[in-house]
Tab-separated table of C-alpha atoms in Angstrom:
chain	number	residue	atom	x	y	z
T	1	MET	CA	-35.159	19.033	26.881
T	2	SER	CA	-32.576	17.074	28.448
T	3	ARG	CA	-30.290	20.109	28.107
T	4	LEU	CA	-32.411	22.132	30.378
T	5	PRO	CA	-32.384	22.677	34.149
T	6	GLU	CA	-34.834	20.141	35.768
T	7	PRO	CA	-37.067	21.706	38.003
T	8	PRO	CA	-37.162	20.322	41.500
T	9	VAL	CA	-38.495	16.667	42.261
T	10	ASN	CA	-41.534	16.147	44.033
T	11	THR	CA	-43.139	19.701	42.482
T	12	PRO	CA	-45.936	20.184	40.075
T	13	GLU	CA	-43.265	21.526	37.951
T	14	GLY	CA	-40.928	18.563	38.464
T	15	GLU	CA	-43.765	16.099	37.952
T	16	ALA	CA	-45.071	17.731	34.442
T	17	TYR	CA	-41.203	17.835	33.426
T	18	GLU	CA	-40.943	14.343	34.064
T	19	ALA	CA	-44.259	13.544	32.331
T	20	ARG	CA	-43.238	15.642	29.279
T	21	PHE	CA	-39.757	13.854	28.917
T	22	ASP	CA	-41.404	10.442	29.114
T	23	ALA	CA	-44.235	11.571	26.287
T	24	LEU	CA	-41.058	12.503	24.413
T	25	VAL	CA	-39.009	9.326	24.903
T	26	SER	CA	-42.150	7.292	24.082
T	27	GLU	CA	-42.673	9.181	20.982
T	28	GLU	CA	-39.141	8.754	19.693
T	29	TYR	CA	-39.159	5.301	20.446
T	30	ARG	CA	-42.485	4.922	18.237
T	31	LEU	CA	-40.840	7.262	15.418
T	32	LEU	CA	-37.626	4.865	15.281
T	33	SER	CA	-39.511	1.958	15.473
T	34	GLU	CA	-41.386	3.063	12.295
T	35	LEU	CA	-38.601	4.008	10.607
T	36	ALA	CA	-36.583	0.707	11.526
T	37	ALA	CA	-39.583	-0.885	9.915
T	38	MET	CA	-39.308	1.156	6.582
T	39	LEU	CA	-36.996	-0.137	3.749
T	40	ALA	CA	-34.364	2.504	2.320
T	41	HIS	CA	-34.431	1.351	-1.527
T	42	THR	CA	-32.165	4.752	-2.365
T	43	ALA	CA	-28.891	5.654	-1.386
T	44	GLN	CA	-30.302	8.655	-0.099
T	45	GLY	CA	-32.572	7.012	2.154
T	46	GLN	CA	-29.831	4.879	3.766
T	47	ARG	CA	-27.522	7.751	4.184
T	48	ILE	CA	-30.351	9.217	6.468
T	49	LYS	CA	-30.642	6.434	8.329
T	50	ALA	CA	-26.882	5.749	8.777
T	51	GLU	CA	-26.810	9.357	9.662
T	52	LEU	CA	-29.359	8.911	12.634
T	53	ILE	CA	-27.701	5.683	13.801
T	54	LEU	CA	-24.130	7.929	13.843
T	55	LYS	CA	-26.248	10.655	15.906
T	56	LEU	CA	-28.506	8.897	18.343
T	57	LEU	CA	-26.843	5.221	19.112
T	58	PRO	CA	-23.427	6.904	20.673
T	59	GLU	CA	-25.792	9.355	22.839
T	60	HIS	CA	-28.148	6.187	23.667
T	61	MET	CA	-24.994	3.663	24.550
T	62	ALA	CA	-23.707	7.030	26.847
T	63	HIS	CA	-26.844	6.428	29.266
T	64	SER	CA	-26.475	2.597	28.813
T	65	VAL	CA	-25.400	0.295	31.436
T	66	ILE	CA	-23.010	-1.431	29.259
T	67	ASP	CA	-19.344	0.347	29.726
T	68	GLU	CA	-17.989	-0.079	26.166
T	69	TYR	CA	-19.429	-0.820	22.952
T	70	ASP	CA	-19.698	-4.474	22.161
T	71	SER	CA	-18.876	-5.624	18.655
T	72	ASN	CA	-22.251	-5.737	17.519
T	73	ILE	CA	-22.570	-2.249	18.308
T	74	LYS	CA	-19.286	-1.483	16.827
T	75	LEU	CA	-20.477	-3.060	13.548
T	76	VAL	CA	-23.715	-1.118	13.326
T	77	LEU	CA	-21.505	2.022	13.811
T	78	SER	CA	-18.883	0.953	11.225
T	79	LEU	CA	-21.525	0.057	8.571
T	80	ALA	CA	-23.398	3.346	9.209
T	81	ARG	CA	-20.097	5.308	8.601
T	82	ASP	CA	-19.316	3.527	5.309
T	83	LEU	CA	-22.996	4.557	4.486
T	84	VAL	CA	-22.181	8.125	5.103
T	85	ARG	CA	-18.883	7.696	3.245
T	86	GLU	CA	-20.411	5.825	0.421
T	87	THR	CA	-22.930	8.546	-0.745
T	88	ALA	CA	-20.826	11.598	0.431
T	89	ALA	CA	-18.232	10.281	-2.547
């Protein structure tokens, strides 16, 4: 949805767009929170979580006020890359 052109602000279309966007962000947050609470007992489950981290975290950080990845973020991304490589081998 964020790749589509936004309708003009302060119009019914713009308000509907914002409401839909907010609902999607809330749903994503809820689903990711549920996923984070689940234990990954298999290599496949760990790989799926790692792939999601590698896909979503850089995009999230692009919209963050933090200019650079701090060492904690770098460590999480490194671990995710290790898990993806490990299960691919």
